[in-house]
Short mmCIF file of C-alpha atoms in Angstrom, two decimals:
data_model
loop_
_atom_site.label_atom_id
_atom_site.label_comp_id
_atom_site.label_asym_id
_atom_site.label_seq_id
_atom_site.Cartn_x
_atom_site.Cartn_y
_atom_site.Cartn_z
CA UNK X 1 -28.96 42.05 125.81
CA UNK X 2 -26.47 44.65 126.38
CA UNK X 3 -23.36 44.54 124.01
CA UNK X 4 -22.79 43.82 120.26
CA UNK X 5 -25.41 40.99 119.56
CA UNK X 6 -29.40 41.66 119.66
CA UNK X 7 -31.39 39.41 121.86
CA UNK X 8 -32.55 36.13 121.62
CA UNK X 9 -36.00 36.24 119.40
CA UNK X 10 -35.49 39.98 118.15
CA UNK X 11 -36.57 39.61 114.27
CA UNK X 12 -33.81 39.97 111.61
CA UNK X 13 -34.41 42.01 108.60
CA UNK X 14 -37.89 43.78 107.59
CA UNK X 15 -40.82 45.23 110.00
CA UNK X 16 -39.51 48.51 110.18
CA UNK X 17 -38.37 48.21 114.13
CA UNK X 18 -34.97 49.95 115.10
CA UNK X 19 -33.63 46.50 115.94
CA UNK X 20 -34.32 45.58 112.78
CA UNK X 21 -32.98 48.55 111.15
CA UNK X 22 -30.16 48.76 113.20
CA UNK X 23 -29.24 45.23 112.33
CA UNK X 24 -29.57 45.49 108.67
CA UNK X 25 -26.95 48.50 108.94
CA UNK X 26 -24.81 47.15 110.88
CA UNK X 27 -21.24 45.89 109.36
CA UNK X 28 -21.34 42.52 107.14
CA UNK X 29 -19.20 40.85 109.66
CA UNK X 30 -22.00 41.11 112.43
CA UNK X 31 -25.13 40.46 110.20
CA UNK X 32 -23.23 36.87 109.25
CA UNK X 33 -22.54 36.40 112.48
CA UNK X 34 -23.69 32.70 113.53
CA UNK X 35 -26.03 31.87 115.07
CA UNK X 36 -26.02 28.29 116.08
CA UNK X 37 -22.81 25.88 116.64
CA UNK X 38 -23.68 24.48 113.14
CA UNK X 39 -23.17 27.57 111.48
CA UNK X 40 -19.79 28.04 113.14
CA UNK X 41 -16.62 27.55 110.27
CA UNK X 42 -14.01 25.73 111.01
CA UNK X 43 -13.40 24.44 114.69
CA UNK X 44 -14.87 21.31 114.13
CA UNK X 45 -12.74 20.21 117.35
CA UNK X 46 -15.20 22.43 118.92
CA UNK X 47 -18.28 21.25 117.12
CA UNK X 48 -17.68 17.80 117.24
CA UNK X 49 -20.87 15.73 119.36
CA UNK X 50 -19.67 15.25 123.27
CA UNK X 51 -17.27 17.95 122.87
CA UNK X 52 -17.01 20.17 125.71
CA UNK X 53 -18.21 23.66 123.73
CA UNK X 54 -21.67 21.35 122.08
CA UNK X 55 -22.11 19.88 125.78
CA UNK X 56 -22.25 23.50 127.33
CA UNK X 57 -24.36 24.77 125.05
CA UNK X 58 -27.01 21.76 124.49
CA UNK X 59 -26.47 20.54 128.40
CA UNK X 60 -27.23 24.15 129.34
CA UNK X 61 -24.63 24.06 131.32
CA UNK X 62 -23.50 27.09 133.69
CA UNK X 63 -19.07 26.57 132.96
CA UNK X 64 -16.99 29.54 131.94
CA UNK X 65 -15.00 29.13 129.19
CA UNK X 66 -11.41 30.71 127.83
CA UNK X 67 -11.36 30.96 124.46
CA UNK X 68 -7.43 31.39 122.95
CA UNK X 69 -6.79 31.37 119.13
CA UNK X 70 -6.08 34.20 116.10
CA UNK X 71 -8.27 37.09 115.31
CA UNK X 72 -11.65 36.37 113.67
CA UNK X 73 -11.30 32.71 114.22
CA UNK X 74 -15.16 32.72 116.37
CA UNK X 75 -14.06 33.73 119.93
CA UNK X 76 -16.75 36.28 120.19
CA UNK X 77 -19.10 34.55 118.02
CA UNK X 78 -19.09 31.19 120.57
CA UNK X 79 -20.24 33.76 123.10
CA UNK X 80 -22.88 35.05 121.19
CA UNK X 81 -24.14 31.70 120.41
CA UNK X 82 -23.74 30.43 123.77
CA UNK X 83 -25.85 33.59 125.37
CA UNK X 84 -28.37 32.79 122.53
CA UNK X 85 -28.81 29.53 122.74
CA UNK X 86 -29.07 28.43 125.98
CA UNK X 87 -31.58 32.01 126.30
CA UNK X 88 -28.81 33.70 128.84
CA UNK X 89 -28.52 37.50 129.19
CA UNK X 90 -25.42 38.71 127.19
CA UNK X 91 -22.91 41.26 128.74
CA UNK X 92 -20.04 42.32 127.12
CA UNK X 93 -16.97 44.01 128.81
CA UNK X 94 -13.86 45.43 127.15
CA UNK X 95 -10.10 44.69 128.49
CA UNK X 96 -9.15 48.02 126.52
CA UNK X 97 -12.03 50.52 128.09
CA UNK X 98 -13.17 48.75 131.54
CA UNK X 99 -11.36 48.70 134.94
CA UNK X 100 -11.97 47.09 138.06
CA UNK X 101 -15.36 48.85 138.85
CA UNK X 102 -17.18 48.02 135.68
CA UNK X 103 -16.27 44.24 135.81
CA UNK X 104 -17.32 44.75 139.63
CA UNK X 105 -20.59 46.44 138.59
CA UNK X 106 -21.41 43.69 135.72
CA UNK X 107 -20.92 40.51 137.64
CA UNK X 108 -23.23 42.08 140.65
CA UNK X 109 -25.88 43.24 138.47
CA UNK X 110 -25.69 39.69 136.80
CA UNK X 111 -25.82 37.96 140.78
CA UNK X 112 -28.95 40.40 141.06
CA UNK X 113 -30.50 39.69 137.86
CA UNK X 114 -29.73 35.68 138.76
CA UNK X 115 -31.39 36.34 142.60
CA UNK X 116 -34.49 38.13 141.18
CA UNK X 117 -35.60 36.55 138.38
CA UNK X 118 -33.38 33.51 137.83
CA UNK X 119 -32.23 34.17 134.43
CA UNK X 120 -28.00 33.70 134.51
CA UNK X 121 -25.96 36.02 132.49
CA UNK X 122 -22.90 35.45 129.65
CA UNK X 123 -20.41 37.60 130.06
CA UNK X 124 -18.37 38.39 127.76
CA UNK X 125 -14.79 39.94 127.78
CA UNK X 126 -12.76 40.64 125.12
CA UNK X 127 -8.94 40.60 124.85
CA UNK X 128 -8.36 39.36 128.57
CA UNK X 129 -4.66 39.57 128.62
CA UNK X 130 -5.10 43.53 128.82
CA UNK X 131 -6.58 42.75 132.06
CA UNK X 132 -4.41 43.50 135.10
CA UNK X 133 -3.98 40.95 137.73
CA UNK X 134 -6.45 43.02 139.90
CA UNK X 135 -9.05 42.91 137.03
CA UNK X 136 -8.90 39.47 136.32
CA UNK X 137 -8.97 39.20 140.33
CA UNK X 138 -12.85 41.09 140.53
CA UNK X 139 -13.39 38.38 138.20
CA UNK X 140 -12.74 35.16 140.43
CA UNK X 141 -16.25 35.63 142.60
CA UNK X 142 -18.71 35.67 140.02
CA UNK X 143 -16.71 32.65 138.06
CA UNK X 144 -16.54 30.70 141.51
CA UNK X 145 -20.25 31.26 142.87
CA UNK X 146 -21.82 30.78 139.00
CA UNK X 147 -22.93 34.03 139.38
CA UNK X 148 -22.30 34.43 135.84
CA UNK X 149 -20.55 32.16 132.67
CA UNK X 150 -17.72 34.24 131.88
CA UNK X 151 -16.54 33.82 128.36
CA UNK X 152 -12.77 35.35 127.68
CA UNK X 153 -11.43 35.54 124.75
CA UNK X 154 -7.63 36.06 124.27
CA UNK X 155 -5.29 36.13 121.22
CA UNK X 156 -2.11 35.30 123.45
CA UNK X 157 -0.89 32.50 125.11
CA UNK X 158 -3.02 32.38 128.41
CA UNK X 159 -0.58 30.57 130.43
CA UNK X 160 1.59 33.73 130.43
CA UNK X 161 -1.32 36.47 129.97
CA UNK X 162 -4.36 35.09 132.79
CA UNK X 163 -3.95 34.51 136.34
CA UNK X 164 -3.51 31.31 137.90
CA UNK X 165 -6.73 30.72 139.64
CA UNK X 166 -8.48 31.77 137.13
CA UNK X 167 -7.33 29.51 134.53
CA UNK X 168 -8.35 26.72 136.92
CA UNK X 169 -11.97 27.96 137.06
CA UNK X 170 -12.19 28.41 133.51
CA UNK X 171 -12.51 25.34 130.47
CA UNK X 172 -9.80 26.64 128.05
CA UNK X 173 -10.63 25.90 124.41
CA UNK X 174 -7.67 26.12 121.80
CA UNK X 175 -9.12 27.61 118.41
CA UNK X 176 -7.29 27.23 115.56
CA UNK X 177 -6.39 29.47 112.39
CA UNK X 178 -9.54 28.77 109.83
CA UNK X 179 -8.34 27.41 106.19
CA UNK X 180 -8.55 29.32 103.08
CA UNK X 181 -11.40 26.64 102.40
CA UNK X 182 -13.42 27.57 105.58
CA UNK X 183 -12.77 31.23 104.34
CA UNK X 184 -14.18 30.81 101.12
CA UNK X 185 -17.61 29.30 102.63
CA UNK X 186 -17.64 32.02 104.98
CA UNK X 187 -17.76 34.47 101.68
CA UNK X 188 -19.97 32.25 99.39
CA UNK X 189 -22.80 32.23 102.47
CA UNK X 190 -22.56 35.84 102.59
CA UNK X 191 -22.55 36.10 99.06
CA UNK X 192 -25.84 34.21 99.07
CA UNK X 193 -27.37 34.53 102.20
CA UNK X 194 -30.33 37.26 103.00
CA UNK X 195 -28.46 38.51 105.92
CA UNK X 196 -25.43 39.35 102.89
CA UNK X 197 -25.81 40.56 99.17
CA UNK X 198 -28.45 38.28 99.14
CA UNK X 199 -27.37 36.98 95.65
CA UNK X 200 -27.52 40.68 94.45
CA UNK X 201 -23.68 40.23 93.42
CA UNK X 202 -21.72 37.65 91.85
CA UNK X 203 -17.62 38.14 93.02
CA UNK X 204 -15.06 36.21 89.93
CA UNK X 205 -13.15 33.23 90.95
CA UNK X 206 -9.84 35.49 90.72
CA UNK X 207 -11.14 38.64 93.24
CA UNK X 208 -12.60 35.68 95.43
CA UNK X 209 -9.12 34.40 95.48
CA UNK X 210 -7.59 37.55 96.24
CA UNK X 211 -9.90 38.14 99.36
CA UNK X 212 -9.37 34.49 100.83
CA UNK X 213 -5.10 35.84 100.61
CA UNK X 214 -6.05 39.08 102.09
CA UNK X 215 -8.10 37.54 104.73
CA UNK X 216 -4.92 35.34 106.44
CA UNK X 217 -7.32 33.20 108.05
CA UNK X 218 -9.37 35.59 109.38
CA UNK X 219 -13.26 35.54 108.45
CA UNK X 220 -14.09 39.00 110.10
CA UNK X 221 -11.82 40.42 107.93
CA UNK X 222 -12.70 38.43 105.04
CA UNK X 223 -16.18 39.81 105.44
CA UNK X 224 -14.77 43.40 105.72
CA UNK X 225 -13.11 42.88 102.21
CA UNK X 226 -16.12 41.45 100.82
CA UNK X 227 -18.16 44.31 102.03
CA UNK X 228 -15.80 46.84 100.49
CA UNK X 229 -15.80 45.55 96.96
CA UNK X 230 -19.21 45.00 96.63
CA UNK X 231 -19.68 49.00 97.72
CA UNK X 232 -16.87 49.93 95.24
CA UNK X 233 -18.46 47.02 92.51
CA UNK X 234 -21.96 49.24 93.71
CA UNK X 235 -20.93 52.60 92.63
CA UNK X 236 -19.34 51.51 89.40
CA UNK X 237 -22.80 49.92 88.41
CA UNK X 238 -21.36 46.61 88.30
CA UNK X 239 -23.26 43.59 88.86
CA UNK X 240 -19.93 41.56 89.59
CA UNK X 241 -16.87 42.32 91.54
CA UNK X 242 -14.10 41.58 89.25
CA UNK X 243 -10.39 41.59 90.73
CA UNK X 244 -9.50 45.29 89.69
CA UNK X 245 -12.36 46.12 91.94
CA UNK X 246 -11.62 43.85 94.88
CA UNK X 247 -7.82 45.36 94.31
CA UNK X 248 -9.33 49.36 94.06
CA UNK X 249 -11.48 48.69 97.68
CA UNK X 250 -8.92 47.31 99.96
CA UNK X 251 -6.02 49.23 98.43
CA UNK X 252 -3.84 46.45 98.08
CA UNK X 253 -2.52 44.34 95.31
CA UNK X 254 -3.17 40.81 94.19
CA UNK X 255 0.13 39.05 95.10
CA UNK X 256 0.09 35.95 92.96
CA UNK X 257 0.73 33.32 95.54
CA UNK X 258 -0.61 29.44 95.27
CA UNK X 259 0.15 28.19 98.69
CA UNK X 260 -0.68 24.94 97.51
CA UNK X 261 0.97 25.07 94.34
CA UNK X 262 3.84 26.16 92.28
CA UNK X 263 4.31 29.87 93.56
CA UNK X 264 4.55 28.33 97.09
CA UNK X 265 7.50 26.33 96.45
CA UNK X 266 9.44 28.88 94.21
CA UNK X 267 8.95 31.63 96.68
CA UNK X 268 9.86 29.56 99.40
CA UNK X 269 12.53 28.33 97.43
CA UNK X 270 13.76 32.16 96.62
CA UNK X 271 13.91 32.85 100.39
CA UNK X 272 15.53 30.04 101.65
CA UNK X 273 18.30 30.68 99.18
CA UNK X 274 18.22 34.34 99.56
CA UNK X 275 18.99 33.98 103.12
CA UNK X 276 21.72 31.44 102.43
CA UNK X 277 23.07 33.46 99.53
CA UNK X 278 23.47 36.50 102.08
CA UNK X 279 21.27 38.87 100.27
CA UNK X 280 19.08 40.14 103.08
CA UNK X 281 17.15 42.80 100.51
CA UNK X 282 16.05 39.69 98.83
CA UNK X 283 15.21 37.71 101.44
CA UNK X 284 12.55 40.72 102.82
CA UNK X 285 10.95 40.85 99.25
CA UNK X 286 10.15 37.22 99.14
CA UNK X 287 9.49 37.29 103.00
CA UNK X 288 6.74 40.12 102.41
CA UNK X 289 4.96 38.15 99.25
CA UNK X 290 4.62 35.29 101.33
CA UNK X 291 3.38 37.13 104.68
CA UNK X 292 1.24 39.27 102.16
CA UNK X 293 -0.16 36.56 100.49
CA UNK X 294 -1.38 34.77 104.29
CA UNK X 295 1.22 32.01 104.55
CA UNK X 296 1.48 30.50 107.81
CA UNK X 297 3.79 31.75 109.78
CA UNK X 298 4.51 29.10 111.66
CA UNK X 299 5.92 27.25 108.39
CA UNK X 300 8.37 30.66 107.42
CA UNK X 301 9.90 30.27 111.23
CA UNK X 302 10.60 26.38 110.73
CA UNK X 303 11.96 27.05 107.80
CA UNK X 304 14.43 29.76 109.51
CA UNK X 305 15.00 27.26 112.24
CA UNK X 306 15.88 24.70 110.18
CA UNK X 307 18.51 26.75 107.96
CA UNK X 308 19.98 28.06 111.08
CA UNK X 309 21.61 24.71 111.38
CA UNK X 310 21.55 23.73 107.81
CA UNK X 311 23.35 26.75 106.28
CA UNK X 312 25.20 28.38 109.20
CA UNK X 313 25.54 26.29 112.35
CA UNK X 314 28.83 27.42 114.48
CA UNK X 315 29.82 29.92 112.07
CA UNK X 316 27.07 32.03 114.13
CA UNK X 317 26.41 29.71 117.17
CA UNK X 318 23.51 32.49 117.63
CA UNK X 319 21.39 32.17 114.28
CA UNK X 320 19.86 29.09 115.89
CA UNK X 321 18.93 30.98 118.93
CA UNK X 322 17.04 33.77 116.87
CA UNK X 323 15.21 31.20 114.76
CA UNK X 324 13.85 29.35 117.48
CA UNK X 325 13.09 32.87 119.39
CA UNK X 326 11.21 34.07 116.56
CA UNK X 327 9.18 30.57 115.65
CA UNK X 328 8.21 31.05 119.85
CA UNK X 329 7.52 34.84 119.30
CA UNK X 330 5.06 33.74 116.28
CA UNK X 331 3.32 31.34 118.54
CA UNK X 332 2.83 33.92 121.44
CA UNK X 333 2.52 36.79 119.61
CA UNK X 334 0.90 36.13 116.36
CA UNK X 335 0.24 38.17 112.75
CA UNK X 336 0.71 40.98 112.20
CA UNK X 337 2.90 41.87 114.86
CA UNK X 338 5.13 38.68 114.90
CA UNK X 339 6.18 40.22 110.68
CA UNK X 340 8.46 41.93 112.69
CA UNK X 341 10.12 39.13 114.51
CA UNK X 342 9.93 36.93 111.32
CA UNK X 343 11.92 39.95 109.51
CA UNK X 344 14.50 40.68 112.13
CA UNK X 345 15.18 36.45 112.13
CA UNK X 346 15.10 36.49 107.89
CA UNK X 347 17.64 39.39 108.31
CA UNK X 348 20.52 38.02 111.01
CA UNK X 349 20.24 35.19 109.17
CA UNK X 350 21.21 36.48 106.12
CA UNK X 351 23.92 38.63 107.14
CA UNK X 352 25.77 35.73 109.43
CA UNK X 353 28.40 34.06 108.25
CA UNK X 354 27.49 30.89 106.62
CA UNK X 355 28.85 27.09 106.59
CA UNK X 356 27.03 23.69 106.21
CA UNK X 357 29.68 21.46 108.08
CA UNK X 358 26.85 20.56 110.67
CA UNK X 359 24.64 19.45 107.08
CA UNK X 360 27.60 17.48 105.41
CA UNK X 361 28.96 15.85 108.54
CA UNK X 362 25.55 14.51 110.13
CA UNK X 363 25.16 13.42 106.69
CA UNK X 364 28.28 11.88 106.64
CA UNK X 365 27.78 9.87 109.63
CA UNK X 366 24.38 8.84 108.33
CA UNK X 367 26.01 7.49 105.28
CA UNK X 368 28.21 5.58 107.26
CA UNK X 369 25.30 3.95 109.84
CA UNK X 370 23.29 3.44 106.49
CA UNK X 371 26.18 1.69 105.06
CA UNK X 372 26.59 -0.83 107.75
CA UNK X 373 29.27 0.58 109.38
CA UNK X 374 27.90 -0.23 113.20
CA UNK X 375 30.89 -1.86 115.07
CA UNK X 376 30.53 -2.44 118.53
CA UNK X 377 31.02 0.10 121.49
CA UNK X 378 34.38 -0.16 122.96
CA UNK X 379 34.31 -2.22 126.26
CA UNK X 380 35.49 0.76 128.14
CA UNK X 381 32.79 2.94 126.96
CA UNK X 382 30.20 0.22 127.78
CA UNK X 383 27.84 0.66 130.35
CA UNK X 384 29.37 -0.40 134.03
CA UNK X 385 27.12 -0.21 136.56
CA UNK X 386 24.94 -3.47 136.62
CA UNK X 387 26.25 -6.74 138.25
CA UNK X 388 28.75 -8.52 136.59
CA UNK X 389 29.89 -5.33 134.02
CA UNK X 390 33.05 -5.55 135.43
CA UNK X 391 33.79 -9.19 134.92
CA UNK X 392 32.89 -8.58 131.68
CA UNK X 393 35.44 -5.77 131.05
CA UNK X 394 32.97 -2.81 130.59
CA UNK X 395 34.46 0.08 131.85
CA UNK X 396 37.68 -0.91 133.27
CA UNK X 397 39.92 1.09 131.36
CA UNK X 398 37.75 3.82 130.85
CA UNK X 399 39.30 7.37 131.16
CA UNK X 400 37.68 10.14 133.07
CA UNK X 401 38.15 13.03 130.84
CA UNK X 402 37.87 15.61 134.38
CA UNK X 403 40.86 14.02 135.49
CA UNK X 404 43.11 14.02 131.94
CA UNK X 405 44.90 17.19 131.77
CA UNK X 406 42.60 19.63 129.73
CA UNK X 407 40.17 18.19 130.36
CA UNK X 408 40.29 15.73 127.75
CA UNK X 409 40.77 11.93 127.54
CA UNK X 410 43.40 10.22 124.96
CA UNK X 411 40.99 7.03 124.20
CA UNK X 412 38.97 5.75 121.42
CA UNK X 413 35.61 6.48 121.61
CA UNK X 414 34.35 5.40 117.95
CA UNK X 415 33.61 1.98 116.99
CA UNK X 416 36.51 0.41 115.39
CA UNK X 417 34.64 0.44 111.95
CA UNK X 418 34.74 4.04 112.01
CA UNK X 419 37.61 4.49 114.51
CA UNK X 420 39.23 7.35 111.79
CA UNK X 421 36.30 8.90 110.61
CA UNK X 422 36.39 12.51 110.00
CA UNK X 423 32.70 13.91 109.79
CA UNK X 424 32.92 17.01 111.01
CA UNK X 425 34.94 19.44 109.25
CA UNK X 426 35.05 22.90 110.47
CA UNK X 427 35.19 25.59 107.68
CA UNK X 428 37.37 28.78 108.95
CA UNK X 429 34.85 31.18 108.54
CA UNK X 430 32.93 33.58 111.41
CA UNK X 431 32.91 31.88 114.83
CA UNK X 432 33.41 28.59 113.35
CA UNK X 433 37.03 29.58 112.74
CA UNK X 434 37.42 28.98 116.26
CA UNK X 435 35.90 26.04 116.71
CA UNK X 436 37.83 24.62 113.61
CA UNK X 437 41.11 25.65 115.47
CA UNK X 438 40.28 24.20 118.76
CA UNK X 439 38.43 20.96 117.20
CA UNK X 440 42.17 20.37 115.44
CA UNK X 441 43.65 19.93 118.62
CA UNK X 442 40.88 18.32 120.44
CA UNK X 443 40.71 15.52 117.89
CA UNK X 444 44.74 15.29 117.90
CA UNK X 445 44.59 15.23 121.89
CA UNK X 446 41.76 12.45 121.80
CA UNK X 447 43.11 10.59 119.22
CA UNK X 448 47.19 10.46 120.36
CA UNK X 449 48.65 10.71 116.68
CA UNK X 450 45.50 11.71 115.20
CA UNK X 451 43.84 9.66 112.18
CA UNK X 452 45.94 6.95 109.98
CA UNK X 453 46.65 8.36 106.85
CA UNK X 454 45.05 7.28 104.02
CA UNK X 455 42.08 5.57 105.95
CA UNK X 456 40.33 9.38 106.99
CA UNK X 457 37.22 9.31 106.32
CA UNK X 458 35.99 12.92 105.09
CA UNK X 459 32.43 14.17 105.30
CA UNK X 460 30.91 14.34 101.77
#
């Protein structure tokens, strides 16, 4: 088998052979690689019986496959396991290193290997989206004939990264971020296992901690951290890696950080009202310890695309805009890289100018509604166009605004329940100054003499 994985039926551990010995030096991260679909963490969409992924590999099937999710989430590990297990010759291919003539060269020396002796080939490339168009192009024959079972693995959104046709040839399989849970297995079977420390080191509940944080989701890198402070636990003559010695090897901190308990809600809690308190500085620190710590992204954007509305709405008609580009940059982009997009977000957030009038007035209507304040539409606002509307009065004496001067209407448009209701009350400060100026004569236009005194109804 050419690549990272030795070949099906070459003996692990002992006998003195170079595969052997190569495999027992190799990185911790490849000797726990799995090596069936039952040893696979996480993914149990994946693993599940009659899903696509178990049919391919117990149907031997011949089916490419496009594997999208985070780093160390499996994508290289389901091709191993599906070269190994359905006894197919593995070929791996890098996106970063290999142009058009070695993918060329692979997929005809799998069609001759396939034409000679009938064995089919895996092959394997990594990081597809650094493909070109003409790369992923010399790819399209040996996908089509079955020359080989391409398995591509890709960390970015594949409907903007791979080429059309070649998405159509391929199954795509979405693989999701593991849990600090699956992490934790991943560690205790290495901690056990013969292919690991083989039980030759314990690791404290605290440094275990500390590596599942550090990891973010990621068992390769788990695995590297584990490696590196049993080494450093090695060469102080420890029989247990304690957290100063999980801290020492990975030169990093322990961020105390519960993301199921308290110190997930008071950070959070800190940031959200950094951000609305203005105090960007702040806002990074608490940013960082979560990010450190191997929070999900994803829940740090929707909680900047919710504030967007909540604490600033049209005093920066923008912030919204950023939050939601930055939750989408997340999703295509991922960690690390998308800190940067969650920190430039955190930051115009925190520096616009701030107002909750969108928070207190949809929360004033909602009192209202919840109140039983639900009169019925005006006739002229009803709904015209079905026979009969008109005898009915719907829409007889409805204005159209396009042909009031200004563009606006002078008609009610509120039930007459809530006829003078004032929910929405601008405050004068950034952009929303303007809007508070204009709304004023809007609602003056709209409403002839404006609201009744005394009978205004103003947002809470």
């Amino acid at each position: 088998m050419e690549g990272l994985f030795d070949a099906p039926g070459t003996p692990r551990g002992g006998g003195g052979s170079l595969a052997a010995n190569t495999h027992a030096s190799a990185p911790l991260a490849v000797r726990m690689r799995p090596r069936t679909l039952d040893e696979l963490v996480g993914q149990e969409q994946l693993r599940a019986p009659g899903a696509p992924l178990r049919r391919l590999i117990e149907g031997d099937q011949s089916m490419s496959l496009l594997l999208w999710g985070p780093p160390g989430t499996g994508k290289t590990t389901i091709a191993s396991i599906v070269s190994q297990q359905t006894n197919r010759r593995f070929v791996e291919v890098s996106a970063v290193s290999a142009g058009v003539k070695e993918v060329r060269a692979a997929i005809d020396a799998a069609r001759a290997e396939l034409v000679g002796g009938g064995r089919e080939t895996v092959l394997f490339v990594d990081e597809v989206h650094r493909f070109s168009k003409a790369q992923q192009d010399a790819l399209l024959p040996g996908v089509e004939n079955r020359w080989v079972t391409l398995v591509a693995a890709t960390t970015e959104n594949p409907f903007f990264s791979v080429i059309s046709p070649l998405l159509s040839r391929s199954l795509l399989l979405r693989l999701e971020s593991l849990t600090d849970d699956d992490v934790r297995g991943v560690l205790a079977q290495a901690i056990a296992d013969e292919r690991g420390l083989a039980g030759r080191l314990s690791v404290a509940d605290d440094a275990l901690d500390h590596l599942v944080r550090l990891a973010g989701g990621d068992a390769r890198r788990s695995l590297t951290y584990l490696e590196a402070a049993a080494g450093a636990a090695t060469s102080r003559g420890l029989d247990s890696v304690d957290l100063e010695t999980a801290e020492t090897a990975v030169d990093q901190a322990a961020v105390r950080y519960d993301r199921q308990g308290d110190q997930h809600y008071d950070v959070t809690s800190a940031f959200i009202k950094s951000v609305r308190g203005s105090d960007a500085d702040a806002a990074l620190h608490y940013l960082a310890r979560m990010m450190e710590a191997g929070e999900d992204p994803r829940f740090i954007a929707r909680r900047l695309v919710i504030l967007a509305s909540e604490d600033i709405g049209l005093a920066d008609p923008t912030a919204l805009t950023t939050a939601v580009a930055a939750a989408q940059a997340v999703q295509l982009i991922g960690m690390p890289e998308a800190r940067l997009n969650l920190a430039q977000a955190t930051i115009a957030l925190a520096v616009a100018p701030k107002s909750n009038a969108v928070t207190t007035a949809i929360g004033a209507a909602t009192a209202d509604v919840r109140a039983g304040k639900i009169g019925p539409v005006p006739a002229h606002l009803r709904d015209a166009h079905y026979s009969g509307a008109k005898k009915l009065g719907h829409g007889s004496t409805y204005k159209y605004s396009h042909d009031e001067p200004y563009g606006i209407a002078e008609q009610q448009y509120a039930p007459d329940v809530v006829a003078d209701a004032e929910y929405y009350r601008p405050t004068a400060l950034g952009a929303e100054a303007a809007v508070k100026e204009r709304w004023e004569r809007i609602r003056r236009l709209v409403r002839g003499s404006g609201p009744r005194s005394g009978t205004s109804r103003r947002a809470r």
